[in-house]
Amino acid sequence: MRKFVLNYLIPRIGQYFLVIFLGVTLTFIIPRLSPSDPVERQVSQLMMSGSHVSPEAIIAMREALTEMYGLSGSLWEQYLAFWGRLLKGDLGPSLSSFPTPVTQLLATAMPWTFGLLMTSIIISWIVGNILGALASYYEKNVAIQIVDVVSQAVRPIPYYIMALVLLAVFAYWIPIFPFSGAYPPGTRVEFSLSFILTVIRHSLLPLFSLVLIGIGGWFIGMKSLTSNIISEDYVVYAENAGLPKNRILSQYIIRNAMLPQITGLALQIGLIFSGALIMEVVFGYPGMGTLTFQAVMANDYTLIMGITLLSIVGVATIVLILDFIYPLFDPRVRIQ
Amino acid sequence: MLTVIRDLLKYDGRFRVAFVFLLLTLILAALSLFSPYAPNRTFLVPQDMPPSLQHPFGTNSRGQDLLWWMAFAVRNSLILGIITAIVSRIIAIFVGLVAGYRGGGIDRLLMSFNDSFVVLPVLPILILLSFLLQGQLSLVALALLLGLFGWPWDARLIRAQVLSLKERSFTRTAVYSGTPPLKLTLREHLPFVLPVVFATTINNMLWAIGMEVTLSVLGLSDVTVPTIGTTIFWANQHQALVAGVWWWLAAPIIVAVVLFLGLYLLFSSVNEFIDPRTRLRRIGA
Amino acid sequence: MPLLQIEDLRAYYRTEVYGISRSVRAVDGVSMELYNNEIYGIAGESSCGKTTLIKVISGTLKPPLRVESGRVHYDFGAFEVDMLTIDPEELRQTVRWKEISYVMQGSMSVLNPVRKIIRTFEDIVRTHQGIPNKKLFLEQTQEHVRRLGLPPDVLNLYPHQLSGGMRQRVAIALATVFHPSLIIADEPTTALDVVVQRGVLQMLKDIQAESQNTVLLVTHDLAVHANVADRVGIMYAGRIVEEAPTQIIFNAPRHPYTEHLIRSLPTIGDKSVKASLGGAPPNLANPPSGCRFHPRCPLAMDRCRTETPEMITLSHHHRVACHLVTEAEA
């Protein structure tokens, strides 16, 4: 137990804080490398918008913005102040919907993304892995071969292009799914059956896109893992012992091949998350992706900053949770 | 090399498809050299013409012939992919080799940074970056930037390859018989590492070109440069689908799918070819 | 009736990768018999076809390995089985583990790394017999491993918690749950150190003595055969070249290859330099003509290069395939 904590848990937790430290530091440094001063840009944009602003007001605004960006003091002081505000959970006000705090916007958007992401990951991981395991065990099966070809074709296509194709086919050409959003404009957000059904109907296409690409990826990964595991001694032994095929498949092949796939999930969660953001933009799904798009369009610097930080912490946390789950499936890590 | 290509063409269906697709893409890219129009000029041909003999890909609402525009686009996307791949390869090979050969504390340090980079969600960070550099982010700058983020996966693979090579008995034999480390690395290990590098290069290009599409669609790159991504950006700006100019989107989508499938199938075919198990079967051990 | 009769068995690996087709003749004309209540040892260098032969005998062969011709016939007393024609499902239900069990080469890794040992017992017993009463099954399994000298606690451990010798004992315990007619053990002691080897071999011997069944023991280690086997068959390049009761094969070998193998064994007090055999085992994709041993045989004659020697039977169930012996006996 002590060994497990020392050799496994503590390094993982250390890794978690390293990721967050690196991510936050990057988010701090990047704007300071940018050639244009964000305060000046903001001010000039306000002036260009044509409204009459008195010079005094501009000075006041400049000060307020400088304060908000944390641009006062030496670089080191700025960095410490940046961390201080983060730890208090203060991401500043959104510029485009001033003075709503960025955290409030994020809190509204995040559950949508979280729901979409989790549902798609769980479905695609389970289905992709089961199909992949079946694939190398039943190589001659026609249905499996079709899945194989489709996976090979789907996997390399970027999320954005895939979403566009599905949108064109299923919302435009054969209009069986709504074009965009999570619910029709004007619907009251409430906890009722009809509202939930509407949301599900609207979420199906973005979900389907993520799941389709996901299944393709996990399928291909699992297929190649299984083709290795199938010749491991313990599988050959189980076959020689005459165990039923489904037993071998579930307890010997899948149980062992899923371990690298859990690690794979932890390593790919960043990519999958990025994919989900893009899906949201294409389908106008009201999560963090769409929020990002709106922030870019509205030049809302603080909001983009907040989204970046939340993404880093969120993804790192999911990875940490997966790292905690892993030992449950691998006794070699659990009992050393 | 040529015999390898010939063998693959003869016996691997995936490689055949990849070969044809990539050939088509390269021909299209090469066409850009003969384009009658400069890529950034607009209103040169009648607007919104559907595909015809005269304009095989149709024309867009900005009065550009999509065939020639796509030729530039695919060329630029490929250039971007190649630059990114080269930059990230340099970092990946360096980190992978150092971590693998040095081992110990340096390995642990490099790998924990490496793993942090693997986990970081690149897209939001890139969005933040390109947002701040808006308009000033040229194609080459974007490629370099992507290169700075695209190495950790591959560094890990190269390190794993080095670690397994270090354990092989021929390495021990060479070390005990006094082969200088540099000679051992270059003569004995490089032939094993290079195929891994090659396979990851293709994968990295796929990632880079896909990332460019994403950032361009969000309007975060220099949209005056034709790429697969900026084509879609302009089509969205003009609401091509709503206006019924579907070929404006069809052209980049078809070109992208052909390019991506071609690269991916090349990757998986090469990957299987260099897999030690298939290699053993091939030389008949 | 012998338990197992093999007649002129040929089994080849046929592969085709990137247009290069090859066939490796791993078992090429083997005839032999196994009787009830004996330990039969198969010896030979690595890649002489030992493991391939076992795969065919146990009915566990998979492509690219294919049987080209021959007969593998079992008589289990209650019923008979032709291994090459039996339906795989019937083989699984009636023969596997109940009649023939298998202690595989590399037994170190035959146990599923992510499950406790007891689960593997459970899988095997459930498949071939059913587990109507879980408590009874647990008690019986504990009793079974205890009788074999293993602490019952191992059942609740994971494979990585056991030493190599322990894992090998567990593999043998697994192979004997149903007291099968034939236990095939492929290199069961190769990865173990000498002291542990002894214990594992003794365990195999005790089991055989107790249940009076047949053990087919395959190893390249002649010392093991000398200690354990009742009869020994020597394999070379896909064929059995000599077969005799252990005493005879070690004291009066007739085939030059066997003689050489025996001479190379160390004996206490012997300080002479051992002569090594020139050349390497033949490539089974392209084996030598005639007697396959002729390129390395110090006594080879012209006839050996062109004519394959027939297996002849001498006295005391001693069989050998060598032109020299055939001519001397004629």
mmCIF file of C-alpha atoms in Angstrom, chain A residues 230 232-245 247 251-253 255-256 259 329-336, chain C residues 60 62 92 96-97 102-106 109-115 119-120 123-124 126-128 158 160-161 171 174-175:
data_model
loop_
_atom_site.group_PDB
_atom_site.id
_atom_site.type_symbol
_atom_site.label_atom_id
_atom_site.label_comp_id
_atom_site.label_asym_id
_atom_site.label_seq_id
_atom_site.Cartn_x
_atom_site.Cartn_y
_atom_site.Cartn_z
ATOM 1 C CA ILE A 230 -4.340 -12.727 -28.773
ATOM 2 C CA GLU A 232 -0.057 -13.795 -25.344
ATOM 3 C CA ASP A 233 0.515 -16.998 -23.403
ATOM 4 C CA TYR A 234 -2.474 -16.543 -21.115
ATOM 5 C CA VAL A 235 -4.884 -16.234 -24.039
ATOM 6 C CA VAL A 236 -3.419 -19.228 -25.844
ATOM 7 C CA TYR A 237 -3.622 -21.112 -22.570
ATOM 8 C CA ALA A 238 -7.282 -20.212 -22.093
ATOM 9 C CA GLU A 239 -7.949 -21.403 -25.629
ATOM 10 C CA ASN A 240 -6.081 -24.635 -25.033
ATOM 11 C CA ALA A 241 -8.094 -25.112 -21.865
ATOM 12 C CA GLY A 242 -11.203 -25.000 -24.028
ATOM 13 C CA LEU A 243 -12.781 -21.958 -22.386
ATOM 14 C CA PRO A 244 -15.795 -20.530 -24.243
ATOM 15 C CA LYS A 245 -14.973 -17.782 -26.719
ATOM 16 C CA ARG A 247 -15.271 -15.783 -21.721
ATOM 17 C CA GLN A 251 -12.039 -11.818 -19.198
ATOM 18 C CA TYR A 252 -8.747 -12.460 -20.936
ATOM 19 C CA ILE A 253 -8.535 -10.253 -24.022
ATOM 20 C CA ARG A 255 -9.670 -7.118 -19.520
ATOM 21 C CA ASN A 256 -6.017 -6.840 -20.503
ATOM 22 C CA LEU A 259 -5.590 -1.119 -19.668
ATOM 23 C CA PHE A 329 -8.366 -2.530 -13.171
ATOM 24 C CA ASP A 330 -4.678 -3.361 -12.888
ATOM 25 C CA PRO A 331 -3.663 -5.329 -9.773
ATOM 26 C CA ARG A 332 -0.007 -5.030 -10.773
ATOM 27 C CA VAL A 333 -0.170 -1.318 -10.013
ATOM 28 C CA ARG A 334 -2.436 -1.700 -7.001
ATOM 29 C CA ILE A 335 -0.514 -4.471 -5.215
ATOM 30 C CA GLN A 336 3.217 -4.043 -5.606
ATOM 31 C CA THR C 60 -4.274 -26.631 -30.538
ATOM 32 C CA LYS C 62 -3.719 -22.555 -35.627
ATOM 33 C CA ARG C 92 -13.526 -28.674 -26.623
ATOM 34 C CA ARG C 96 -9.905 -30.655 -23.647
ATOM 35 C CA TRP C 97 -8.657 -30.701 -20.097
ATOM 36 C CA TYR C 102 -1.388 -28.948 -21.350
ATOM 37 C CA VAL C 103 1.350 -27.307 -19.283
ATOM 38 C CA MET C 104 2.541 -24.776 -21.800
ATOM 39 C CA GLN C 105 6.013 -23.588 -22.592
ATOM 40 C CA GLY C 106 6.514 -20.225 -20.904
ATOM 41 C CA SER C 109 2.993 -16.037 -18.329
ATOM 42 C CA VAL C 110 0.074 -18.400 -18.817
ATOM 43 C CA LEU C 111 -1.812 -16.923 -15.893
ATOM 44 C CA ASN C 112 -4.014 -13.928 -16.637
ATOM 45 C CA PRO C 113 -2.138 -11.021 -15.001
ATOM 46 C CA VAL C 114 -5.240 -9.094 -13.976
ATOM 47 C CA ARG C 115 -7.178 -11.874 -12.240
ATOM 48 C CA ARG C 119 -10.593 -17.218 -11.132
ATOM 49 C CA THR C 120 -8.646 -19.306 -13.619
ATOM 50 C CA ASP C 123 -13.154 -20.669 -15.474
ATOM 51 C CA ILE C 124 -11.774 -24.101 -16.224
ATOM 52 C CA ARG C 126 -17.098 -24.074 -14.877
ATOM 53 C CA THR C 127 -16.388 -24.788 -18.540
ATOM 54 C CA HIS C 128 -15.875 -28.523 -18.248
ATOM 55 C CA TYR C 158 -2.408 -12.450 -8.435
ATOM 56 C CA HIS C 160 2.711 -11.249 -10.263
ATOM 57 C CA GLN C 161 2.779 -11.987 -6.521
ATOM 58 C CA ALA C 171 0.048 -24.338 -13.891
ATOM 59 C CA LEU C 174 -4.503 -26.351 -13.148
ATOM 60 C CA ALA C 175 -3.596 -29.093 -15.598
#
